[in-house]
């Protein structure tokens, strides 16, 4: 969900205004995804790298994430969305974690679409954390061998299938190690629109681009 | 201008092959001088230190040019791809890049027909020998070659060629060529995890730095650009860990068509985003 800062700068507003505007973009996209039949959406809300932003912006983002989840929780539940959290605990505000856990519990049995909120998430961090959990299991005798498939069970949201498409807005052509394990074979779609200006039609356009591609997975 | 330079370069290779050495030396010199001028202009902006290539499109190129018909040489697309590789790395090193990494053969490619896999194994061995020869590119440019991947999966002769090439060039001081064979990023990461876990000893936790230390690419800088030819926009399990800040490019040319002007355009493209990427990187490093 890239481009909040730039959107705000273009309008001479503080960066936080961009984030605020970006909330409606996300939930419009989620509804658009449901309409078109997508089963899983993961949103990169706060990265482990974002701690390097200004303390004021970080404070805002923590509070903002907490409020958005609290605000949108019931709406998601009504749409049949199952909310999941992908991220690590250290440094993350307790109040944000609490809201995420309440949302997860409330929407636990929904099955229309899984919305994974990546808050305090980093692709490399996820792999290191998974390795730690594996070590714990190995020491307790619960794990015999390490291979790719076993390893995937230790990711934050193991039941999530690998991503078919990674969509990055604002024209940036980088992966920024977002879901690096799960994006191994994903089609990457880069859109120039800034996130606050995005709506469900941009999602549909991105999916159309995705549908036109020929995925071979290394074989013929 | 680059097209003319390329033509001289191709003419030179052709003449060299046909032993017209005096003329080929002249055309070689002309082409080299033109490139030198071109690269000095490019160097006004930042030159990437490390570029990685996903060399996609060899088979499609062969099909398009009906070289696969009659099955005279089913590897023809790949042979042309190899020539493209040699000239591309030459241009990269002349431009001042220190590292080039290429995705030559994925673990997923073992899923292809046994005949094609064997063909590719044999072709790889042939080309490794060619590069390692007395008049080969590794010696002439003082290149250090690495083979990254689960080399045990390769056929024995190919694996031995690779090992020999690595041993012979181990102390070379020139640019680095890392060839990913029998490689996938997830396999690399799994091996890194196994190694990190083995080395845990007293420590409680596996850290990101432990994993990083155990990757094949541990002592090298991350790629500045990953170029996947043939217009495909996937990483296909290539350098997933290392591509955090890497600028991803997907030119529509097939790999055998990728030439000097496409490389120059790629570098120019990178130069346009360089300032922004640098700023973002510095922000994050500052707060680590």
Short mmCIF file of C-alpha atoms in Angstrom, two decimals:
data_model
loop_
_atom_site.label_atom_id
_atom_site.label_comp_id
_atom_site.label_asym_id
_atom_site.label_seq_id
_atom_site.Cartn_x
_atom_site.Cartn_y
_atom_site.Cartn_z
CA UNK A 1 0.00 0.00 0.00
CA UNK A 2 2.65 2.42 -1.12
CA UNK A 3 2.32 6.12 -1.83
CA UNK A 4 0.63 7.64 1.22
CA UNK A 5 3.54 9.95 1.96
CA UNK A 6 3.88 11.12 -1.62
CA UNK A 7 0.14 11.70 -1.95
CA UNK A 8 0.20 13.95 1.12
CA UNK A 9 3.33 15.81 -0.04
CA UNK A 10 1.67 16.55 -3.40
CA UNK A 11 -1.13 18.30 -1.53
CA UNK A 12 1.13 20.01 1.00
CA UNK A 13 -0.41 17.95 3.77
CA UNK A 14 1.43 16.10 6.54
CA UNK A 15 2.31 12.45 5.78
CA UNK A 16 -0.25 11.25 8.29
CA UNK A 17 -3.03 12.69 6.11
CA UNK A 18 -1.97 10.24 3.40
CA UNK A 19 -2.28 7.29 5.77
CA UNK A 20 -5.73 8.44 6.91
CA UNK A 21 -6.92 8.71 3.33
CA UNK A 22 -5.48 5.28 2.60
CA UNK A 23 -7.87 3.52 4.98
CA UNK A 24 -10.85 3.74 2.65
CA UNK A 25 -8.70 2.51 -0.24
CA UNK A 26 -7.92 -0.71 1.59
CA UNK A 27 -11.48 -1.53 2.49
CA UNK A 28 -12.79 -0.67 -0.95
CA UNK A 29 -10.19 -3.03 -2.37
CA UNK A 30 -11.26 -5.75 0.08
CA UNK A 31 -14.88 -5.40 -1.04
CA UNK A 32 -13.77 -5.40 -4.66
CA UNK A 33 -11.80 -8.59 -3.99
CA UNK A 34 -14.84 -10.29 -2.51
CA UNK A 35 -16.93 -9.25 -5.52
CA UNK A 36 -14.51 -10.81 -7.95
CA UNK A 37 -14.02 -14.02 -5.99
CA UNK A 38 -10.56 -13.58 -4.51
CA UNK A 39 -10.16 -15.76 -1.41
CA UNK A 40 -7.23 -14.11 0.34
CA UNK A 41 -5.85 -10.61 0.59
CA UNK A 42 -2.77 -9.64 2.60
CA UNK A 43 -2.11 -5.99 3.31
CA UNK A 44 1.30 -4.63 4.27
CA UNK A 45 0.18 -2.20 6.97
CA UNK A 46 3.35 -1.73 9.02
CA UNK A 47 6.79 -3.07 8.22
CA UNK A 48 9.61 -3.85 10.65
CA UNK A 49 11.52 -1.24 8.61
CA UNK A 50 8.93 1.44 9.40
CA UNK A 51 10.35 1.85 12.91
CA UNK A 52 12.96 4.05 11.20
CA UNK A 53 10.38 6.74 10.42
CA UNK A 54 10.06 9.81 12.65
CA UNK A 55 8.84 9.06 16.20
CA UNK A 56 5.77 11.21 15.54
CA UNK A 57 4.86 9.23 12.43
CA UNK A 58 5.47 5.91 14.19
CA UNK A 59 3.26 6.98 17.08
CA UNK A 60 0.58 7.99 14.61
CA UNK A 61 0.82 4.71 12.69
CA UNK A 62 0.52 2.60 15.85
CA UNK A 63 -2.57 4.47 16.99
CA UNK A 64 -3.96 4.50 13.47
CA UNK A 65 -3.61 0.74 13.02
CA UNK A 66 -5.28 0.19 16.38
CA UNK A 67 -8.19 2.49 15.54
CA UNK A 68 -8.71 1.17 12.02
CA UNK A 69 -8.92 -2.43 13.20
CA UNK A 70 -11.32 -1.49 15.96
CA UNK A 71 -13.40 0.64 13.61
CA UNK A 72 -13.65 -1.86 10.78
CA UNK A 73 -13.88 -5.07 12.75
CA UNK A 74 -17.64 -5.47 12.73
CA UNK A 75 -17.94 -4.46 9.10
CA UNK A 76 -15.45 -7.16 8.13
CA UNK A 77 -17.31 -9.69 10.23
CA UNK A 78 -20.55 -8.85 8.47
CA UNK A 79 -18.94 -9.32 5.08
CA UNK A 80 -17.77 -12.75 6.16
CA UNK A 81 -14.11 -11.76 6.19
CA UNK A 82 -11.73 -13.69 8.41
CA UNK A 83 -9.12 -11.32 9.85
CA UNK A 84 -5.64 -12.66 10.60
CA UNK A 85 -2.50 -10.97 11.89
CA UNK A 86 0.94 -11.63 10.42
CA UNK A 87 3.81 -10.03 12.29
CA UNK A 88 6.01 -10.20 15.32
CA UNK A 89 5.22 -9.19 18.87
CA UNK A 90 8.37 -7.27 20.03
CA UNK A 91 8.01 -3.45 19.93
CA UNK A 92 4.41 -3.55 18.73
CA UNK A 93 2.06 -1.59 20.94
CA UNK A 94 0.01 -3.78 23.25
CA UNK A 95 -3.17 -1.98 22.29
CA UNK A 96 -2.65 -2.83 18.60
CA UNK A 97 -2.05 -6.48 19.41
CA UNK A 98 -5.17 -6.56 21.54
CA UNK A 99 -7.35 -5.17 18.74
CA UNK A 100 -5.87 -7.67 16.30
CA UNK A 101 -6.53 -10.57 18.66
CA UNK A 102 -10.12 -9.46 19.27
CA UNK A 103 -10.68 -9.19 15.52
CA UNK A 104 -9.15 -12.64 14.93
CA UNK A 105 -11.34 -14.18 17.59
CA UNK A 106 -14.52 -12.49 16.36
CA UNK A 107 -14.07 -13.47 12.73
CA UNK A 108 -12.57 -16.89 13.35
CA UNK A 109 -15.27 -18.91 11.59
CA UNK A 110 -15.77 -16.69 8.55
CA UNK A 111 -14.92 -18.09 5.15
CA UNK A 112 -15.70 -15.57 2.42
CA UNK A 113 -12.20 -14.07 2.31
CA UNK A 114 -9.15 -14.09 4.58
CA UNK A 115 -7.71 -10.63 5.21
CA UNK A 116 -4.22 -10.87 6.65
CA UNK A 117 -3.08 -7.63 8.25
CA UNK A 118 0.71 -7.51 8.18
CA UNK A 119 1.53 -5.34 11.16
CA UNK A 120 5.12 -5.25 12.38
CA UNK A 121 5.91 -7.65 9.58
CA UNK A 122 9.17 -8.29 7.73
CA UNK A 123 9.84 -11.13 5.30
CA UNK A 124 13.25 -11.89 6.75
CA UNK A 125 11.99 -11.51 10.31
CA UNK A 126 9.22 -13.99 9.57
CA UNK A 127 11.75 -16.56 8.40
CA UNK A 128 13.99 -16.02 11.44
CA UNK A 129 10.97 -16.35 13.75
CA UNK A 130 9.88 -19.52 11.94
CA UNK A 131 13.39 -20.93 12.36
CA UNK A 132 13.18 -20.19 16.10
CA UNK A 133 9.88 -22.01 16.46
CA UNK A 134 11.34 -24.95 14.55
CA UNK A 135 14.31 -25.06 16.89
CA UNK A 136 11.97 -25.13 19.88
CA UNK A 137 10.03 -28.01 18.36
CA UNK A 138 13.19 -29.86 17.41
CA UNK A 139 14.51 -29.56 20.96
CA UNK A 140 11.22 -30.85 22.32
CA UNK A 141 11.46 -33.79 19.95
CA UNK A 142 8.40 -32.77 17.96
CA UNK A 143 10.26 -32.22 14.72
CA UNK A 144 12.24 -34.79 12.78
CA UNK A 145 13.43 -33.19 9.55
CA UNK A 146 13.65 -29.79 7.98
CA UNK A 147 12.47 -29.33 4.43
CA UNK A 148 10.64 -26.59 2.58
CA UNK A 149 7.20 -27.99 3.18
CA UNK A 150 7.72 -28.53 6.92
CA UNK A 151 9.24 -25.11 7.20
CA UNK A 152 6.19 -23.44 5.63
CA UNK A 153 4.11 -24.68 8.57
CA UNK A 154 6.04 -22.33 10.87
CA UNK A 155 5.17 -19.09 9.07
CA UNK A 156 2.92 -16.56 10.82
CA UNK A 157 -0.25 -17.65 8.98
CA UNK A 158 0.61 -21.17 7.79
CA UNK A 159 -2.79 -21.91 6.27
CA UNK A 160 -2.41 -19.05 3.79
CA UNK A 161 -1.66 -20.32 0.27
CA UNK A 162 1.29 -18.78 -1.56
CA UNK A 163 0.50 -15.45 -3.13
CA UNK A 164 -0.62 -15.57 -6.77
CA UNK A 165 -0.14 -11.86 -7.24
CA UNK A 166 1.82 -9.16 -5.44
CA UNK A 167 0.43 -5.73 -6.17
CA UNK A 168 2.51 -2.66 -5.37
CA UNK A 169 1.17 0.84 -5.94
CA UNK A 170 2.91 4.20 -6.49
CA UNK A 171 5.23 2.93 -9.19
CA UNK A 172 7.89 1.41 -6.94
CA UNK A 173 9.45 -1.68 -8.58
CA UNK A 174 10.75 -3.53 -5.53
CA UNK A 175 9.63 -6.40 -3.38
CA UNK A 176 10.91 -4.85 -0.10
CA UNK A 177 10.97 -8.43 1.18
CA UNK A 178 7.24 -8.55 1.61
CA UNK A 179 6.17 -12.16 2.04
CA UNK A 180 9.36 -13.15 0.31
CA UNK A 181 8.80 -16.87 0.88
CA UNK A 182 5.16 -16.77 -0.21
CA UNK A 183 5.89 -14.60 -3.26
CA UNK A 184 8.44 -16.96 -4.83
CA UNK A 185 6.28 -17.52 -7.92
CA UNK A 186 3.93 -14.57 -7.65
CA UNK A 187 3.17 -12.37 -10.59
CA UNK A 188 4.26 -8.88 -9.69
CA UNK A 189 2.00 -6.10 -10.84
CA UNK A 190 3.26 -2.56 -10.44
CA UNK A 191 0.71 0.26 -10.67
CA UNK A 192 1.59 3.96 -10.78
CA UNK A 193 -1.45 5.12 -8.78
CA UNK A 194 -0.71 6.30 -5.25
CA UNK A 195 -2.43 4.24 -2.55
CA UNK A 196 -4.89 6.90 -1.27
CA UNK A 197 -6.20 7.27 -4.83
CA UNK A 198 -6.72 3.53 -5.27
CA UNK A 199 -10.15 1.93 -5.41
CA UNK A 200 -11.53 -1.49 -6.38
CA UNK A 201 -11.26 -0.75 -10.10
CA UNK A 202 -7.48 -0.49 -9.79
CA UNK A 203 -7.53 -3.91 -8.18
CA UNK A 204 -9.59 -5.31 -11.04
CA UNK A 205 -7.22 -3.78 -13.58
CA UNK A 206 -4.27 -5.35 -11.78
CA UNK A 207 -6.03 -8.72 -11.79
CA UNK A 208 -6.74 -8.39 -15.51
CA UNK A 209 -3.03 -7.86 -16.09
CA UNK A 210 -2.32 -10.89 -13.92
CA UNK A 211 -4.81 -13.04 -15.83
CA UNK A 212 -3.05 -12.34 -19.11
CA UNK A 213 0.22 -13.82 -17.95
CA UNK A 214 1.44 -17.32 -18.61
CA UNK A 215 2.65 -19.05 -15.45
CA UNK A 216 4.90 -22.03 -16.04
CA UNK A 217 6.49 -22.70 -12.60
CA UNK A 218 9.80 -23.69 -14.17
CA UNK A 219 8.55 -26.63 -16.19
CA UNK A 220 7.59 -26.60 -19.90
CA UNK B 1 25.66 4.44 -31.53
CA UNK B 2 25.46 1.30 -29.47
CA UNK B 3 24.04 -0.63 -32.40
CA UNK B 4 27.06 0.25 -34.52
CA UNK B 5 29.36 -0.72 -31.69
CA UNK B 6 27.51 -4.00 -31.30
CA UNK B 7 27.85 -4.70 -34.99
CA UNK B 8 31.58 -4.17 -34.77
CA UNK B 9 31.66 -6.48 -31.77
CA UNK B 10 29.78 -9.22 -33.63
CA UNK B 11 31.91 -8.70 -36.69
CA UNK B 12 35.01 -9.04 -34.57
CA UNK B 13 33.81 -12.34 -33.03
CA UNK B 14 32.89 -13.64 -36.45
CA UNK B 15 36.23 -12.69 -37.95
CA UNK B 16 38.09 -14.14 -34.97
CA UNK B 17 36.33 -17.41 -35.49
CA UNK B 18 37.25 -17.41 -39.14
CA UNK B 19 40.87 -16.56 -38.41
CA UNK B 20 40.97 -13.18 -40.09
CA UNK B 21 42.88 -11.99 -37.08
CA UNK B 22 44.31 -8.66 -38.30
CA UNK B 23 40.96 -7.28 -39.42
CA UNK B 24 39.21 -8.67 -36.38
CA UNK B 25 41.74 -6.93 -34.14
CA UNK B 26 40.93 -3.60 -35.79
CA UNK B 27 37.17 -4.05 -35.59
CA UNK B 28 37.58 -5.23 -32.02
CA UNK B 29 39.50 -2.11 -31.17
CA UNK B 30 36.95 0.17 -32.82
CA UNK B 31 34.07 -1.49 -31.01
CA UNK B 32 35.90 -1.40 -27.70
CA UNK B 33 36.72 2.30 -28.04
CA UNK B 34 33.14 3.20 -28.89
CA UNK B 35 31.93 1.28 -25.85
CA UNK B 36 34.51 2.96 -23.67
CA UNK B 37 33.16 6.35 -24.72
CA UNK B 38 29.58 5.26 -24.17
CA UNK B 39 30.33 3.89 -20.71
CA UNK B 40 32.22 7.00 -19.69
CA UNK B 41 29.10 9.03 -20.49
CA UNK B 42 26.97 6.58 -18.51
CA UNK B 43 29.35 6.84 -15.56
CA UNK B 44 28.30 10.43 -15.01
CA UNK B 45 25.48 8.75 -13.11
CA UNK B 46 25.81 5.86 -10.66
CA UNK B 47 26.79 2.50 -12.13
CA UNK B 48 25.25 -0.48 -10.32
CA UNK B 49 27.82 -2.64 -8.56
CA UNK B 50 25.82 -5.87 -8.88
CA UNK B 51 23.31 -6.85 -11.56
CA UNK B 52 21.42 -10.16 -11.66
CA UNK B 53 19.81 -11.69 -14.75
CA UNK B 54 16.99 -14.18 -15.16
CA UNK B 55 17.86 -15.35 -18.66
CA UNK B 56 14.35 -16.16 -19.84
CA UNK B 57 13.23 -16.74 -23.41
CA UNK B 58 15.82 -19.02 -25.04
CA UNK B 59 13.31 -21.66 -26.09
CA UNK B 60 10.77 -19.10 -27.25
CA UNK B 61 13.46 -17.44 -29.35
CA UNK B 62 14.37 -20.73 -31.00
CA UNK B 63 10.70 -21.52 -31.70
CA UNK B 64 10.12 -18.11 -33.18
CA UNK B 65 13.05 -18.52 -35.51
CA UNK B 66 12.09 -22.12 -36.24
CA UNK B 67 15.51 -23.37 -35.20
CA UNK B 68 13.95 -26.21 -33.26
CA UNK B 69 12.39 -27.71 -36.34
CA UNK B 70 13.79 -31.07 -37.45
CA UNK B 71 15.34 -31.32 -33.98
CA UNK B 72 18.77 -30.76 -35.40
CA UNK B 73 19.86 -29.11 -32.22
CA UNK B 74 17.17 -28.85 -29.57
CA UNK B 75 19.55 -26.79 -27.45
CA UNK B 76 19.97 -24.13 -30.13
CA UNK B 77 18.02 -21.52 -28.20
CA UNK B 78 20.21 -22.10 -25.17
CA UNK B 79 23.40 -21.90 -27.23
CA UNK B 80 22.39 -18.49 -28.50
CA UNK B 81 21.47 -17.61 -24.94
CA UNK B 82 24.98 -18.52 -23.85
CA UNK B 83 26.51 -16.17 -26.43
CA UNK B 84 24.24 -13.44 -25.13
CA UNK B 85 25.49 -14.22 -21.63
CA UNK B 86 29.16 -13.91 -22.56
CA UNK B 87 28.76 -10.59 -24.35
CA UNK B 88 26.51 -9.23 -21.60
CA UNK B 89 28.94 -10.02 -18.80
CA UNK B 90 31.73 -8.53 -20.85
CA UNK B 91 29.80 -5.28 -21.22
CA UNK B 92 28.90 -5.31 -17.52
CA UNK B 93 32.51 -5.66 -16.43
CA UNK B 94 33.69 -3.04 -18.94
CA UNK B 95 31.10 -0.70 -17.50
CA UNK B 96 32.62 -1.16 -14.06
CA UNK B 97 30.24 -3.57 -12.40
CA UNK B 98 31.85 -5.81 -9.81
CA UNK B 99 29.32 -8.65 -9.71
CA UNK B 100 27.01 -10.34 -12.13
CA UNK B 101 24.67 -13.13 -10.99
CA UNK B 102 22.67 -15.26 -13.39
CA UNK B 103 19.84 -17.77 -12.97
CA UNK B 104 21.02 -20.58 -15.20
CA UNK B 105 19.06 -23.60 -13.97
CA UNK B 106 16.35 -23.81 -11.34
CA UNK B 107 15.56 -26.87 -9.21
CA UNK B 108 12.09 -26.56 -10.79
CA UNK B 109 13.64 -27.10 -14.21
CA UNK B 110 14.33 -30.70 -13.24
CA UNK B 111 10.60 -31.15 -13.83
CA UNK B 112 11.18 -30.87 -17.59
CA UNK B 113 11.51 -33.95 -19.76
CA UNK B 114 14.54 -36.14 -18.89
CA UNK B 115 15.91 -35.55 -22.40
CA UNK B 116 15.82 -31.79 -22.03
CA UNK B 117 17.34 -31.96 -18.56
CA UNK B 118 20.21 -34.15 -19.81
CA UNK B 119 20.69 -31.80 -22.74
CA UNK B 120 20.93 -28.84 -20.42
CA UNK B 121 23.35 -30.65 -18.10
CA UNK B 122 25.61 -31.49 -21.04
CA UNK B 123 25.36 -27.99 -22.44
CA UNK B 124 26.27 -26.51 -19.06
CA UNK B 125 29.32 -28.71 -18.75
CA UNK B 126 30.40 -27.84 -22.29
CA UNK B 127 30.04 -24.13 -21.64
CA UNK B 128 31.78 -24.24 -18.25
CA UNK B 129 34.74 -25.93 -19.96
CA UNK B 130 34.65 -23.33 -22.73
CA UNK B 131 34.68 -20.46 -20.25
CA UNK B 132 37.47 -22.08 -18.22
CA UNK B 133 39.72 -22.70 -21.25
CA UNK B 134 43.05 -20.93 -21.77
CA UNK B 135 41.47 -18.42 -24.14
CA UNK B 136 38.17 -18.36 -22.29
CA UNK B 137 36.44 -15.40 -20.74
CA UNK B 138 37.26 -16.36 -17.13
CA UNK B 139 40.99 -16.10 -17.75
CA UNK B 140 40.91 -13.07 -20.04
CA UNK B 141 38.86 -10.98 -17.61
CA UNK B 142 40.30 -12.54 -14.41
CA UNK B 143 36.78 -13.50 -13.32
CA UNK B 144 36.09 -15.37 -10.11
CA UNK B 145 33.25 -17.79 -10.75
CA UNK B 146 30.82 -19.13 -8.14
CA UNK B 147 28.19 -21.80 -8.58
CA UNK B 148 25.33 -21.29 -6.17
CA UNK B 149 22.80 -24.04 -5.62
CA UNK B 150 22.29 -27.59 -4.47
CA UNK B 151 25.16 -28.87 -6.60
CA UNK B 152 24.60 -32.47 -5.48
CA UNK B 153 21.53 -32.48 -7.73
CA UNK B 154 23.62 -31.93 -10.86
CA UNK B 155 24.87 -34.83 -12.96
CA UNK B 156 28.36 -35.87 -11.90
CA UNK B 157 30.35 -34.58 -14.91
CA UNK B 158 28.64 -31.18 -14.71
CA UNK B 159 29.20 -30.93 -10.99
CA UNK B 160 32.87 -31.74 -11.40
CA UNK B 161 33.29 -29.12 -14.13
CA UNK B 162 31.69 -26.55 -11.89
CA UNK B 163 33.88 -27.47 -8.96
CA UNK B 164 37.01 -27.34 -11.13
CA UNK B 165 36.08 -23.90 -12.44
CA UNK B 166 35.51 -22.61 -8.91
CA UNK B 167 38.82 -24.02 -7.69
CA UNK B 168 40.81 -22.60 -10.60
CA UNK B 169 39.36 -19.10 -10.33
CA UNK B 170 39.24 -18.97 -6.54
CA UNK B 171 42.07 -16.46 -6.27
CA UNK B 172 41.17 -14.32 -9.25
CA UNK B 173 41.02 -10.66 -8.38
CA UNK B 174 38.70 -9.44 -11.12
CA UNK B 175 34.91 -9.22 -11.24
CA UNK B 176 32.67 -11.96 -9.89
CA UNK B 177 30.26 -14.15 -11.84
CA UNK B 178 27.81 -16.14 -9.74
CA UNK B 179 25.92 -18.80 -11.65
CA UNK B 180 22.83 -20.18 -9.94
CA UNK B 181 22.38 -23.82 -10.92
CA UNK B 182 20.14 -26.37 -9.22
CA UNK B 183 19.08 -23.32 -7.27
CA UNK B 184 15.94 -21.96 -5.74
CA UNK B 185 15.80 -19.24 -3.15
CA UNK B 186 13.58 -21.28 -0.85
CA UNK B 187 16.10 -24.13 -1.04
CA UNK B 188 18.92 -21.70 -0.26
CA UNK B 189 17.00 -20.33 2.73
CA UNK B 190 16.14 -23.82 4.00
CA UNK B 191 19.83 -24.77 3.89
CA UNK B 192 20.72 -21.53 5.66
CA UNK B 193 18.21 -22.33 8.38
CA UNK B 194 19.59 -25.84 8.81
CA UNK B 195 23.09 -24.44 9.10
CA UNK B 196 22.03 -21.69 11.54
CA UNK B 197 20.21 -24.19 13.72
CA UNK B 198 23.25 -26.50 13.75
CA UNK B 199 25.49 -23.60 14.80
CA UNK B 200 23.18 -22.38 17.54
CA UNK B 201 25.12 -24.01 20.37
CA UNK B 202 24.67 -21.79 23.43
CA UNK B 203 22.39 -19.23 21.86
CA UNK B 204 18.63 -19.26 22.24
CA UNK B 205 17.42 -17.56 19.13
CA UNK B 206 18.06 -17.67 15.43
CA UNK B 207 18.53 -14.10 14.21
CA UNK B 208 18.19 -12.62 10.76
CA UNK B 209 21.97 -12.11 10.70
CA UNK B 210 22.55 -15.83 11.33
CA UNK B 211 20.47 -16.75 8.31
CA UNK B 212 22.17 -14.12 6.19
CA UNK B 213 25.59 -15.46 7.08
CA UNK B 214 24.65 -18.91 5.82
CA UNK B 215 23.30 -17.94 2.42
CA UNK B 216 25.37 -18.67 -0.69
CA UNK B 217 25.59 -14.93 -1.27
CA UNK B 218 26.89 -14.17 2.22
CA UNK B 219 30.05 -12.28 1.33
CA UNK B 220 28.58 -10.34 -1.58
CA UNK B 221 26.55 -7.14 -1.83
CA UNK B 222 22.89 -7.49 -2.73
CA UNK B 223 21.92 -6.96 -6.36
CA UNK B 224 21.11 -3.39 -7.38
CA UNK B 225 19.04 -4.57 -10.34
CA UNK B 226 17.36 -7.86 -11.27
CA UNK B 227 16.58 -8.04 -14.99
CA UNK B 228 14.20 -10.73 -16.20
CA UNK B 229 13.97 -10.85 -19.97
CA UNK B 230 10.97 -11.87 -22.08
CA UNK B 231 8.64 -9.55 -20.21
CA UNK B 232 7.76 -11.97 -17.42
CA UNK B 233 7.17 -10.29 -14.07
CA UNK B 234 7.99 -13.03 -11.57
CA UNK B 235 11.11 -13.74 -9.58
CA UNK B 236 10.47 -17.50 -9.89
CA UNK B 237 12.25 -18.24 -6.64
CA UNK B 238 15.41 -16.26 -7.46
CA UNK B 239 17.25 -14.22 -4.82
CA UNK B 240 14.08 -13.63 -2.79
CA UNK B 241 16.02 -12.85 0.38
CA UNK B 242 18.58 -10.62 -1.33
CA UNK B 243 16.14 -8.53 -3.38
CA UNK B 244 14.93 -6.23 -0.61
CA UNK B 245 15.97 -2.98 -2.32
CA UNK B 246 16.64 -4.38 -5.74
CA UNK B 247 15.13 -2.56 -8.67
CA UNK B 248 13.14 -5.12 -10.69
CA UNK B 249 13.08 -4.74 -14.46
CA UNK B 250 11.23 -6.79 -17.08
CA UNK B 251 12.30 -5.86 -20.61
CA UNK B 252 10.20 -7.60 -23.22
CA UNK B 253 13.18 -8.83 -25.27
CA UNK B 254 13.91 -12.55 -25.12
CA UNK B 255 17.29 -13.39 -23.60
CA UNK B 256 19.14 -14.06 -26.90
CA UNK B 257 17.93 -10.62 -28.06
CA UNK B 258 19.24 -8.81 -24.99
CA UNK B 259 22.08 -6.65 -26.20
CA UNK B 260 24.20 -3.66 -25.32
CA UNK B 261 21.51 -1.06 -25.90
CA UNK B 262 19.09 -2.93 -23.61
CA UNK B 263 21.75 -3.07 -20.92
CA UNK B 264 22.40 0.66 -21.30
CA UNK B 265 18.66 1.39 -21.02
CA UNK B 266 18.50 -0.80 -17.91
CA UNK B 267 21.30 1.18 -16.28
CA UNK B 268 19.68 4.50 -17.24
CA UNK B 269 16.39 3.29 -15.74
CA UNK B 270 18.23 2.42 -12.55
CA UNK B 271 19.96 5.80 -12.45
CA UNK B 272 16.55 7.50 -12.47
CA UNK B 273 15.43 5.79 -9.26
CA UNK B 274 18.83 5.67 -7.61
CA UNK B 275 18.53 8.82 -5.52
CA UNK B 276 15.19 7.73 -4.04
CA UNK B 277 16.37 4.18 -3.30
CA UNK B 278 19.54 5.47 -1.65
CA UNK B 279 17.53 7.75 0.62
CA UNK B 280 15.20 4.94 1.71
CA UNK B 281 18.12 2.59 2.36
CA UNK B 282 19.98 5.15 4.47
CA UNK B 283 16.86 5.83 6.54
CA UNK B 284 16.54 2.19 7.41
CA UNK B 285 20.24 1.51 8.03
CA UNK B 286 20.34 4.50 10.38
CA UNK B 287 17.75 2.97 12.63
CA UNK B 288 18.88 -0.64 12.66
#
